[in-house]
Structures are given as C-alpha cells and as structure tokens.
mmCIF file of N, CA and C in Angstrom:
data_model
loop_
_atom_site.group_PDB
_atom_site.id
_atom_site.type_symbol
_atom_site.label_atom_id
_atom_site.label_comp_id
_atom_site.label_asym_id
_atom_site.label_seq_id
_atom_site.Cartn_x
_atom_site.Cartn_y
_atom_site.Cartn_z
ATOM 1 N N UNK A 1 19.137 -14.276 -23.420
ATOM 2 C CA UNK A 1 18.141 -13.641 -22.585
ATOM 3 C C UNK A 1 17.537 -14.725 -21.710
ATOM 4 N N UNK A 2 17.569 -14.450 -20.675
ATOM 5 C CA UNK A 2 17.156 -15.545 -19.431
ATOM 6 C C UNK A 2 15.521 -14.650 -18.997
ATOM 7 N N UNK A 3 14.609 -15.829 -18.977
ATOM 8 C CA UNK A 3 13.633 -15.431 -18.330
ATOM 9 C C UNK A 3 12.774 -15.914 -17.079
ATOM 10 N N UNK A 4 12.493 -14.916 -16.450
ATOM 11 C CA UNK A 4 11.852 -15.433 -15.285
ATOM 12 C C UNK A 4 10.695 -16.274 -15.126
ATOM 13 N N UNK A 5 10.491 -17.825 -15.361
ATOM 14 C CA UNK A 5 8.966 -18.465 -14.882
ATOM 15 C C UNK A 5 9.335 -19.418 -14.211
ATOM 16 N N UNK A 6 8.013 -19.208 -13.334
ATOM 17 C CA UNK A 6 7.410 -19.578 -12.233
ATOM 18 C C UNK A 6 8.579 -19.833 -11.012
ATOM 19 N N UNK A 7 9.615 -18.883 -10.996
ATOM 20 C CA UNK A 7 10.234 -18.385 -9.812
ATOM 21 C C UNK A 7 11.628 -18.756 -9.795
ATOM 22 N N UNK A 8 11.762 -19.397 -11.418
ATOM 23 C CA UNK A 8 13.399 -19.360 -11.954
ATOM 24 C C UNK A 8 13.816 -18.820 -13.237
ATOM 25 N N UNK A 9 14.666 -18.429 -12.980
ATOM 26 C CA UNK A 9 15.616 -18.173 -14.310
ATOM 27 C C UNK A 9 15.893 -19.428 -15.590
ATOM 28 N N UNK A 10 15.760 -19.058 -16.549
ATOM 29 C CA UNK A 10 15.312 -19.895 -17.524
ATOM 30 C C UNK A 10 16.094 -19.226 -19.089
ATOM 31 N N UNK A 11 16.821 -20.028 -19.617
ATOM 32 C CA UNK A 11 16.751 -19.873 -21.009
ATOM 33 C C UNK A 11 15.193 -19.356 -22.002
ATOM 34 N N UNK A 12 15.060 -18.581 -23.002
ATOM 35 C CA UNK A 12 14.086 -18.733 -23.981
ATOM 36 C C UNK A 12 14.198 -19.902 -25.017
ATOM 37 N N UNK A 13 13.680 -20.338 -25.594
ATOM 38 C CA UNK A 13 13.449 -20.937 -26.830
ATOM 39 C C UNK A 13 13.110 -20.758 -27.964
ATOM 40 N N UNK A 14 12.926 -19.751 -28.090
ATOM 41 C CA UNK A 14 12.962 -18.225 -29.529
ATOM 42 C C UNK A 14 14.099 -18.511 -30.209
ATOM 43 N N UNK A 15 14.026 -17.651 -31.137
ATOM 44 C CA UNK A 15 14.986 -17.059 -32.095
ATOM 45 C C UNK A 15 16.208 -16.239 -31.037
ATOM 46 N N UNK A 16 17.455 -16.445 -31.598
ATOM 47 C CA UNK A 16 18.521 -15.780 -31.374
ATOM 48 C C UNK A 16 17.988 -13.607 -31.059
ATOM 49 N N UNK A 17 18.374 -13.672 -30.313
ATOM 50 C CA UNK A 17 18.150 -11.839 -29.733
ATOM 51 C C UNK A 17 19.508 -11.524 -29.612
ATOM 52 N N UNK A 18 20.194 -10.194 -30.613
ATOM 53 C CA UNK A 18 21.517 -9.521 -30.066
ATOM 54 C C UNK A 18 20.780 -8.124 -29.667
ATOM 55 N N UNK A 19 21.655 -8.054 -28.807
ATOM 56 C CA UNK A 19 21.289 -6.602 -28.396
ATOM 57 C C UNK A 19 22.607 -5.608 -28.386
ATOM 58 N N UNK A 20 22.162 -4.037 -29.290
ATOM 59 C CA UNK A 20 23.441 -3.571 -29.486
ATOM 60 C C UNK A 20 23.720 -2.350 -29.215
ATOM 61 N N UNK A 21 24.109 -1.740 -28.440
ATOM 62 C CA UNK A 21 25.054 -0.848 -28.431
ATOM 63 C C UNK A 21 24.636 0.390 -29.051
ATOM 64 N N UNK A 22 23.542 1.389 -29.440
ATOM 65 C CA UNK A 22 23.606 2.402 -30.479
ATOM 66 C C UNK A 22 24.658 3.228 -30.445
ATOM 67 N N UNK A 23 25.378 3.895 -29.958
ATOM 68 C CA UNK A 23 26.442 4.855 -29.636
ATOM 69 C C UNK A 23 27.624 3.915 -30.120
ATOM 70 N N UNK A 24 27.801 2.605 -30.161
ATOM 71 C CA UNK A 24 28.739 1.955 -30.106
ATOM 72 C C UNK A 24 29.164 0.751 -31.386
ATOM 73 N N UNK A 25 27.790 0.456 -31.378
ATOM 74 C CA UNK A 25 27.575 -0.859 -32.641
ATOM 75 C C UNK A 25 28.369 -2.126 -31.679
ATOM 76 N N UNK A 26 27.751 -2.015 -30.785
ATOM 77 C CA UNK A 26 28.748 -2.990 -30.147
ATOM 78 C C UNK A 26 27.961 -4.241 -29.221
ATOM 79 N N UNK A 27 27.805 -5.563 -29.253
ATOM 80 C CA UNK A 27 26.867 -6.221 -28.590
ATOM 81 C C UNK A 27 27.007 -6.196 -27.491
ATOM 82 N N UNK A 28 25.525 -6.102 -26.677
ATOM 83 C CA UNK A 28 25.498 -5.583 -25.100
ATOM 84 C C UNK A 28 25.484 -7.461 -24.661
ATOM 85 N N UNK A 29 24.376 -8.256 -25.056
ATOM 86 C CA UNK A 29 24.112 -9.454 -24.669
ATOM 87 C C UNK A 29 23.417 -10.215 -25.933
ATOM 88 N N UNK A 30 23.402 -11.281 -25.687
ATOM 89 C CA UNK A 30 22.754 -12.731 -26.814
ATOM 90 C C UNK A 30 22.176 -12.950 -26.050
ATOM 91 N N UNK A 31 20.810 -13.566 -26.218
ATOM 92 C CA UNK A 31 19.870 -14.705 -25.863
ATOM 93 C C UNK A 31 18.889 -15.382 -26.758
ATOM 94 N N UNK A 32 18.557 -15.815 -26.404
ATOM 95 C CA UNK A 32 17.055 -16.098 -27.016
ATOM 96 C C UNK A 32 15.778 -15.669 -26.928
ATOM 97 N N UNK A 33 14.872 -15.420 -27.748
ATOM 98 C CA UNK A 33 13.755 -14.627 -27.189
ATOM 99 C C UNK A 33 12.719 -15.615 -26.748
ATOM 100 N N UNK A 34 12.018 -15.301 -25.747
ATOM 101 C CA UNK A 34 10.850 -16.254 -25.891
ATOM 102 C C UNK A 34 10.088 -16.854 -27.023
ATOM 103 N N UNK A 35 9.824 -18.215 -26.813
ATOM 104 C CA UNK A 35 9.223 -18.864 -27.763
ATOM 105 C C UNK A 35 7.850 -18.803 -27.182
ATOM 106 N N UNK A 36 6.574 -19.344 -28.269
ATOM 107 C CA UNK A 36 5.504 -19.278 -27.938
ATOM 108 C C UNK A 36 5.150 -20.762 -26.259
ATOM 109 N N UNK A 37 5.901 -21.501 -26.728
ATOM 110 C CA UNK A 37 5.430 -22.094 -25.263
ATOM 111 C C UNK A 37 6.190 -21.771 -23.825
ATOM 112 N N UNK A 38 7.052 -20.632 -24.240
ATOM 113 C CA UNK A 38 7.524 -20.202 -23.292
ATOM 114 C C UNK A 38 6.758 -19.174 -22.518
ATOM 115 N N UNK A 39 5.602 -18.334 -23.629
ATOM 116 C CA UNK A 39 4.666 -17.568 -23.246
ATOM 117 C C UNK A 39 3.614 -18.399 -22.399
ATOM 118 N N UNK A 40 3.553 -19.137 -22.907
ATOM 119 C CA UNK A 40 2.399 -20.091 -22.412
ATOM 120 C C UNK A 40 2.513 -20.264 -21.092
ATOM 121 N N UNK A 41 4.023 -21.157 -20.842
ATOM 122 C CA UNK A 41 4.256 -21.318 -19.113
ATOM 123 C C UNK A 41 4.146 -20.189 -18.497
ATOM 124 N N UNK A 42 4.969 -19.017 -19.088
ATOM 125 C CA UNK A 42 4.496 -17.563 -18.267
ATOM 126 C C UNK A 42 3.062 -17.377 -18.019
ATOM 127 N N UNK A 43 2.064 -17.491 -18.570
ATOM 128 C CA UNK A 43 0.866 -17.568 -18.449
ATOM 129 C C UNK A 43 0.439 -18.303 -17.655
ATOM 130 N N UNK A 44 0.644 -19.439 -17.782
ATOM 131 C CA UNK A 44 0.479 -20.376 -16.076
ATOM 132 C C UNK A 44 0.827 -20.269 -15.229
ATOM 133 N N UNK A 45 2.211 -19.793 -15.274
ATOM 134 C CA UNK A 45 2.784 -19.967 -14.044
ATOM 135 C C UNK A 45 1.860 -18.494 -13.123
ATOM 136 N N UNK A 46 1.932 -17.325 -13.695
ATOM 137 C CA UNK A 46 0.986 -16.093 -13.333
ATOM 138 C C UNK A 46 -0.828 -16.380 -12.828
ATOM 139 N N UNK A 47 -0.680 -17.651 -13.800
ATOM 140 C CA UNK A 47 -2.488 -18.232 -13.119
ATOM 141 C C UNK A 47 -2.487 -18.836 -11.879
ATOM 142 N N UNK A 48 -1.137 -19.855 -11.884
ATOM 143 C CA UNK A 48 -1.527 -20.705 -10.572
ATOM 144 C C UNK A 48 -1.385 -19.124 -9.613
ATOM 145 N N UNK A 49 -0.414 -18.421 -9.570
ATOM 146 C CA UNK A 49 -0.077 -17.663 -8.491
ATOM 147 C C UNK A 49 -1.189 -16.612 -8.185
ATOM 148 N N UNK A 50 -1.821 -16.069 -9.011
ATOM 149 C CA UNK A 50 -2.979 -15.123 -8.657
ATOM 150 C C UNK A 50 -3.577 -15.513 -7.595
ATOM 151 N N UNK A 51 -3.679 -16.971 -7.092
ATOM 152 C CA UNK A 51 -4.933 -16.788 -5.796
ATOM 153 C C UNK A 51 -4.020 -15.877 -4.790
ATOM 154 N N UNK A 52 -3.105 -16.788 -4.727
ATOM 155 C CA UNK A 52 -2.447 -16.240 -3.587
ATOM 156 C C UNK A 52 -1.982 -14.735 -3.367
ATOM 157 N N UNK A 53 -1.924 -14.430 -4.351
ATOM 158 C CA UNK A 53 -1.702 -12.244 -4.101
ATOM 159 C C UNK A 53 -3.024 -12.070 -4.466
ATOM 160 N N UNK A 54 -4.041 -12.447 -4.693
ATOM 161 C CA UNK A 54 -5.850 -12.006 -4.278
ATOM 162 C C UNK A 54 -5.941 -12.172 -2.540
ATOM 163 N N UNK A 55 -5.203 -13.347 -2.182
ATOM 164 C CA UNK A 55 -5.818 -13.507 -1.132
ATOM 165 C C UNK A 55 -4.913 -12.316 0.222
ATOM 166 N N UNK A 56 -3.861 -11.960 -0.435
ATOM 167 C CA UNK A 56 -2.954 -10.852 0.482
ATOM 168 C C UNK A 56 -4.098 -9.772 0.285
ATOM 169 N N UNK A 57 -3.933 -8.943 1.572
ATOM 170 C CA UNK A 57 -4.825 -7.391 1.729
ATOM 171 C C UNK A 57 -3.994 -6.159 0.970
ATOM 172 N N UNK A 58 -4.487 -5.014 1.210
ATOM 173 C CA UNK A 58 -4.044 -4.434 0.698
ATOM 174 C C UNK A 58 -2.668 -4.113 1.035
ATOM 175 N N UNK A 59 -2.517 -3.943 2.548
ATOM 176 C CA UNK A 59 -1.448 -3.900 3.098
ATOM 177 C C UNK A 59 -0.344 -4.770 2.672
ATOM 178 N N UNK A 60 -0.419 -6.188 2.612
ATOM 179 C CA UNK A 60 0.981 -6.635 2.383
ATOM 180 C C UNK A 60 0.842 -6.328 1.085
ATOM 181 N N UNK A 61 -0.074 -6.020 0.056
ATOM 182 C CA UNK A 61 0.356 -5.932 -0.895
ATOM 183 C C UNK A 61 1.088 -5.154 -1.403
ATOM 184 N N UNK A 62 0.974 -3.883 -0.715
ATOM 185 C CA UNK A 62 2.001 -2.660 -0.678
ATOM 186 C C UNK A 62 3.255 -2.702 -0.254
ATOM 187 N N UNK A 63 3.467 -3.739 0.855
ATOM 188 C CA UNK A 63 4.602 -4.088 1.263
ATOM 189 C C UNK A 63 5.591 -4.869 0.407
ATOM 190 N N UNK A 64 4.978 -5.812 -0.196
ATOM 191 C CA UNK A 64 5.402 -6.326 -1.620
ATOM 192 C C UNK A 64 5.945 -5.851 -2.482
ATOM 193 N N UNK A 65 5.565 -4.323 -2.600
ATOM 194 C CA UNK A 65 5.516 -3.437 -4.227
ATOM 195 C C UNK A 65 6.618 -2.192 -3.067
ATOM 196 N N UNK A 66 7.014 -1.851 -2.159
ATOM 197 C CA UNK A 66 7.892 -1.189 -1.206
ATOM 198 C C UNK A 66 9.608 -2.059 -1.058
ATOM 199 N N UNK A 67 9.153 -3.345 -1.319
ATOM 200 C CA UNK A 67 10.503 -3.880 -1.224
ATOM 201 C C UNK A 67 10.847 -3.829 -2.826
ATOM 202 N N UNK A 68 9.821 -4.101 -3.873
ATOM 203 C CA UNK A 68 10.671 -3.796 -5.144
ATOM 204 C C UNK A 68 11.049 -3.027 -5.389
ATOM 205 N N UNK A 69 10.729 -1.551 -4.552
ATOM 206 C CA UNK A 69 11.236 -0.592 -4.456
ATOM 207 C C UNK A 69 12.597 -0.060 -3.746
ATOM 208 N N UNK A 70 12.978 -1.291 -3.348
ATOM 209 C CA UNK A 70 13.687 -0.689 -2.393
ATOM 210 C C UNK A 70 15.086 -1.514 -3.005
ATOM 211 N N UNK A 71 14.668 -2.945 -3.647
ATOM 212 C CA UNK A 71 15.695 -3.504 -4.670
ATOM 213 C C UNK A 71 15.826 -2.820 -5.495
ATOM 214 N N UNK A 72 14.980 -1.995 -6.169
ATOM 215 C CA UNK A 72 15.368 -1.228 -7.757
ATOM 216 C C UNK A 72 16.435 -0.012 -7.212
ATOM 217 N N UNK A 73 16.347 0.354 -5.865
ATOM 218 C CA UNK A 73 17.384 1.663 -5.222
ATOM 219 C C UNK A 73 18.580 0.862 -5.376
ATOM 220 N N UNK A 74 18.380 0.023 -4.450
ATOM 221 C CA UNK A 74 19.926 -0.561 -4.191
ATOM 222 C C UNK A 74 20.661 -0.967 -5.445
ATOM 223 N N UNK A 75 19.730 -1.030 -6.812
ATOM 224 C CA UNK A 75 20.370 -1.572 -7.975
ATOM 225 C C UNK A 75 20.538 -0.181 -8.804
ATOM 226 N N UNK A 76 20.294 1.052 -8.329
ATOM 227 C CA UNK A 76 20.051 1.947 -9.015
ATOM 228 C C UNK A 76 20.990 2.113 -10.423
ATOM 229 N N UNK A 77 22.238 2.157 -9.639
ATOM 230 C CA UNK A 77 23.532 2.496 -10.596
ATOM 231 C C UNK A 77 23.718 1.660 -11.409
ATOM 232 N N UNK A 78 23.392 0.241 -11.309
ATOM 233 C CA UNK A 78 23.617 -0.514 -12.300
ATOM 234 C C UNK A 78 22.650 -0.542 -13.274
ATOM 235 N N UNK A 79 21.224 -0.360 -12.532
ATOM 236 C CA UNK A 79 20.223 -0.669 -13.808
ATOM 237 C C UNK A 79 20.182 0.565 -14.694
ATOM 238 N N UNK A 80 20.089 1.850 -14.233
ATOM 239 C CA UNK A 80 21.307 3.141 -15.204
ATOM 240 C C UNK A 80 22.007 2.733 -16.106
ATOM 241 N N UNK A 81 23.357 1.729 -15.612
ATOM 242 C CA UNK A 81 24.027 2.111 -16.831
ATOM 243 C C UNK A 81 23.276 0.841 -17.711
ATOM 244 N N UNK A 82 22.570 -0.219 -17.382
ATOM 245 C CA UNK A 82 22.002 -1.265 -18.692
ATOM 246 C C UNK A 82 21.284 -0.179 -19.589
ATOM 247 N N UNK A 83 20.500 0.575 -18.856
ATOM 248 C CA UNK A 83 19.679 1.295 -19.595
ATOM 249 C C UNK A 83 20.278 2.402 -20.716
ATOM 250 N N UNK A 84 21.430 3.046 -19.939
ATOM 251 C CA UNK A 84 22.033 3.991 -20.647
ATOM 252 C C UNK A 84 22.859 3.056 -22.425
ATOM 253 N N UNK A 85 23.555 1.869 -21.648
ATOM 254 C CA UNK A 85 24.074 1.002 -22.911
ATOM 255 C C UNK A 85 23.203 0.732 -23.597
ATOM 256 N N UNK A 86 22.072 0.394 -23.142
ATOM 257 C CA UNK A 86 20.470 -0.362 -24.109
ATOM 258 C C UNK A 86 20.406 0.657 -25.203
ATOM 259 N N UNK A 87 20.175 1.518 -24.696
ATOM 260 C CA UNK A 87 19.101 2.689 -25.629
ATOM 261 C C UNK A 87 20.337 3.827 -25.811
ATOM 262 N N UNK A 88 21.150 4.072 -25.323
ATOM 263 C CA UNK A 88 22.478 5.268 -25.760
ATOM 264 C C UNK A 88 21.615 6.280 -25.130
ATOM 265 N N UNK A 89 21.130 6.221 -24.081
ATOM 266 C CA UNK A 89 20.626 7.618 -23.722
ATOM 267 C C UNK A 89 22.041 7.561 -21.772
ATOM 268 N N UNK A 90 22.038 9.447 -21.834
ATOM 269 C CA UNK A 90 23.421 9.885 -21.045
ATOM 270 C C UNK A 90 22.813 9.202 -19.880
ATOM 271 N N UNK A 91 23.535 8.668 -18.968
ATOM 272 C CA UNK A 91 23.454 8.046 -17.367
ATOM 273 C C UNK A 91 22.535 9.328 -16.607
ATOM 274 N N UNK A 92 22.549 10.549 -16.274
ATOM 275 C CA UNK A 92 21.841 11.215 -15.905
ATOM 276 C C UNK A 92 20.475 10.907 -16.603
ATOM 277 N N UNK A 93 19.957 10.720 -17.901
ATOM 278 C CA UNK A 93 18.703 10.346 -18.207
ATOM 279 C C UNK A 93 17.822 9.353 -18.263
ATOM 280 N N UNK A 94 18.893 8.323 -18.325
ATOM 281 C CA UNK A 94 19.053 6.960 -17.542
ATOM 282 C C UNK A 94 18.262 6.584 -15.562
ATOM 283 N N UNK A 95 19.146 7.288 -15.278
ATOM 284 C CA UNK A 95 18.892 7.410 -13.841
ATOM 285 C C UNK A 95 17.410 8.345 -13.221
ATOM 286 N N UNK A 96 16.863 9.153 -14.053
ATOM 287 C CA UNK A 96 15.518 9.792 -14.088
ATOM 288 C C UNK A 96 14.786 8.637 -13.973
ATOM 289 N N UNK A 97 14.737 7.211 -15.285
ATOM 290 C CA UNK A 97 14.123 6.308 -15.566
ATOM 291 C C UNK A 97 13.621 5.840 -14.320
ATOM 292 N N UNK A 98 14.861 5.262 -13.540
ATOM 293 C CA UNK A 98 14.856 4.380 -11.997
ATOM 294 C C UNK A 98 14.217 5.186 -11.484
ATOM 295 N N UNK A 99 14.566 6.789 -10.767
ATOM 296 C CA UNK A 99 13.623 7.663 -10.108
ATOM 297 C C UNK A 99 12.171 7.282 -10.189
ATOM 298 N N UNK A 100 11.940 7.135 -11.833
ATOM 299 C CA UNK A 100 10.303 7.294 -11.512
ATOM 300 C C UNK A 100 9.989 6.231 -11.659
ATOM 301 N N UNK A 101 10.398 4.554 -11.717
ATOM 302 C CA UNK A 101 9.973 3.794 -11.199
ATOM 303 C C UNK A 101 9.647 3.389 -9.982
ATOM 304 N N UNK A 102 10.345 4.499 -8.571
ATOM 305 C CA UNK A 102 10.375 4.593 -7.566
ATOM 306 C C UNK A 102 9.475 5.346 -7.052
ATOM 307 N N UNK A 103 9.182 6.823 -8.051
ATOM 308 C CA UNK A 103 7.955 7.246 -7.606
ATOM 309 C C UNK A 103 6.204 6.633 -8.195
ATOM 310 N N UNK A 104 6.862 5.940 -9.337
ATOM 311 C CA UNK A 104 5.406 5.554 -9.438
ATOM 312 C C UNK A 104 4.659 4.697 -8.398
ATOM 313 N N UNK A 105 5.578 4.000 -7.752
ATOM 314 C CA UNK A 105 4.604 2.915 -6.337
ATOM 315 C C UNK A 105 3.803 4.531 -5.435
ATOM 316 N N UNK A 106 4.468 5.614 -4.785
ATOM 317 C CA UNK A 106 3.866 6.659 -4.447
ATOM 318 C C UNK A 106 2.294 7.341 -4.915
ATOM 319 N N UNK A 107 2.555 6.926 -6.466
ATOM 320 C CA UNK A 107 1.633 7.508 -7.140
ATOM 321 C C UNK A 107 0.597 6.828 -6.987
ATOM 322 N N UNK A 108 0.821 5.344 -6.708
ATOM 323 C CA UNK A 108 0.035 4.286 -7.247
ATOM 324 C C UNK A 108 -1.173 4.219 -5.969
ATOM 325 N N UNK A 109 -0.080 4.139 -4.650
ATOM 326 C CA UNK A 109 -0.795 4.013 -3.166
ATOM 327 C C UNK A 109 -1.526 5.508 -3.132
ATOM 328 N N UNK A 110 -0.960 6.888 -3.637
ATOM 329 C CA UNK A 110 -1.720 7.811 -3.366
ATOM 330 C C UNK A 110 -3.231 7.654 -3.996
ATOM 331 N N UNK A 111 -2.917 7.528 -5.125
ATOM 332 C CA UNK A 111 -4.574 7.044 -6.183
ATOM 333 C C UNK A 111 -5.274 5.734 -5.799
ATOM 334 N N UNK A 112 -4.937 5.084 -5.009
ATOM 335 C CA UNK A 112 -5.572 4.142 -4.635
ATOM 336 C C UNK A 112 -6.182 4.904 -3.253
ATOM 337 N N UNK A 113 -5.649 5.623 -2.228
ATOM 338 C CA UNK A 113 -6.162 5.869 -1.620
ATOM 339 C C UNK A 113 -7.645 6.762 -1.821
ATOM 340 N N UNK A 114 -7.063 7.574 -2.222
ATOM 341 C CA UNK A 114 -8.161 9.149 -2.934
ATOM 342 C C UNK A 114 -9.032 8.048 -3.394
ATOM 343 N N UNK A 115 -9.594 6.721 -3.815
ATOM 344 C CA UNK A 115 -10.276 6.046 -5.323
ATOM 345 C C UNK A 115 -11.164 5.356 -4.084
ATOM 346 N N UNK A 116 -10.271 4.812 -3.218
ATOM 347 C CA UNK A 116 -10.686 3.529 -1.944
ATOM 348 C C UNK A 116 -10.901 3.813 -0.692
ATOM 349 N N UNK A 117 -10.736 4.903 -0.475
ATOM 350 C CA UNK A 117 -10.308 5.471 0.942
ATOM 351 C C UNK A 117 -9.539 4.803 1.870
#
C-alpha cells in the first residue's frame, strides 16, 4: 500500500496489509499499512498546507474539488472494478459508488450556497 504525503507516493511502514478477494479468496494487493510516524508526517504535511487552501476563495476552491471530479469520471471504470474486487459487490453497484462521489461535490456547493448565500 503506497501512500500519499506531502505530494508523493510513499511506501507505509506498518505491518504487512493483504487485501483479498471475497468472491474469490484471492489477493487483490500487499502493502504495508501506515505506521504511527507515518501518521504523523500525514499530519504535517496537511498543517504546513492549510494556509494555503485558507487563503484560496471560495471559488477556486470549488474549482479544485470540480477537477477531482472530473479525474474520478475519467477513472470511472477502473475505480468500479477496484471497488467491485475490494468488497465483491456487482460492477453496476460498484459504479453507483463513483456516481455519488460525483454528485456529492453538487450537494456540497448547493448547501453551501442555501447556508452562505
């Protein structure tokens, strides 16, 4: 399991993680899980960066959260089937998942509006 801090991809330093297959018994991936000072850097690395997305408006900030939206489309089919292998649930129920990660940014800017005007 590779994790993301402070804007690279990274080994954990945890304990061994298999991940398997329910439908299958079959290993999807190995990694390592995060270790506790691996939490830690995640934690920093998220501190130094806060000024700087405080100091974006609302606008780019939406623009920000529109392009992850727009990577999670273009990845649709694939992140489906991780999901469908992860958990053994059918690719159609799978693919609902992505949907409403796509509608929740909608949800998010609508309730912010109605809250903020």
């Amino acid at each position: 399991m590779n994790l993301f801090l402070d804007g690279t991809w990274q080994p954990g330093h945890g304990p061994e993680l298999i991940s398997f297959n329910p439908a299958t018994s079959r290993a999807i991936w190995r990694g390592n899980e995060a270790s506790a000072s691996d939490v830690d850097a995640a934690f920093d690395s998220a501190a130094k960066h806060q000024s700087s997305w405080a100091e974006l408006n609302v606008s780019e900030r939406l623009s920000v959260l529109q392009r992850f939206v727009e990577l999670v489309q273009q990845q649709r089919d694939e992140l489906a089937n991780v999901i469908s292998r992860e958990v053994g649930k059918p690719q159609w129920d799978a693919l609902t998942e992505i949907n409403a990660v796509a509608g929740k940014l909608a949800a998010t800017e609508s309730a912010m509006k109605e809250r903020r005007g």
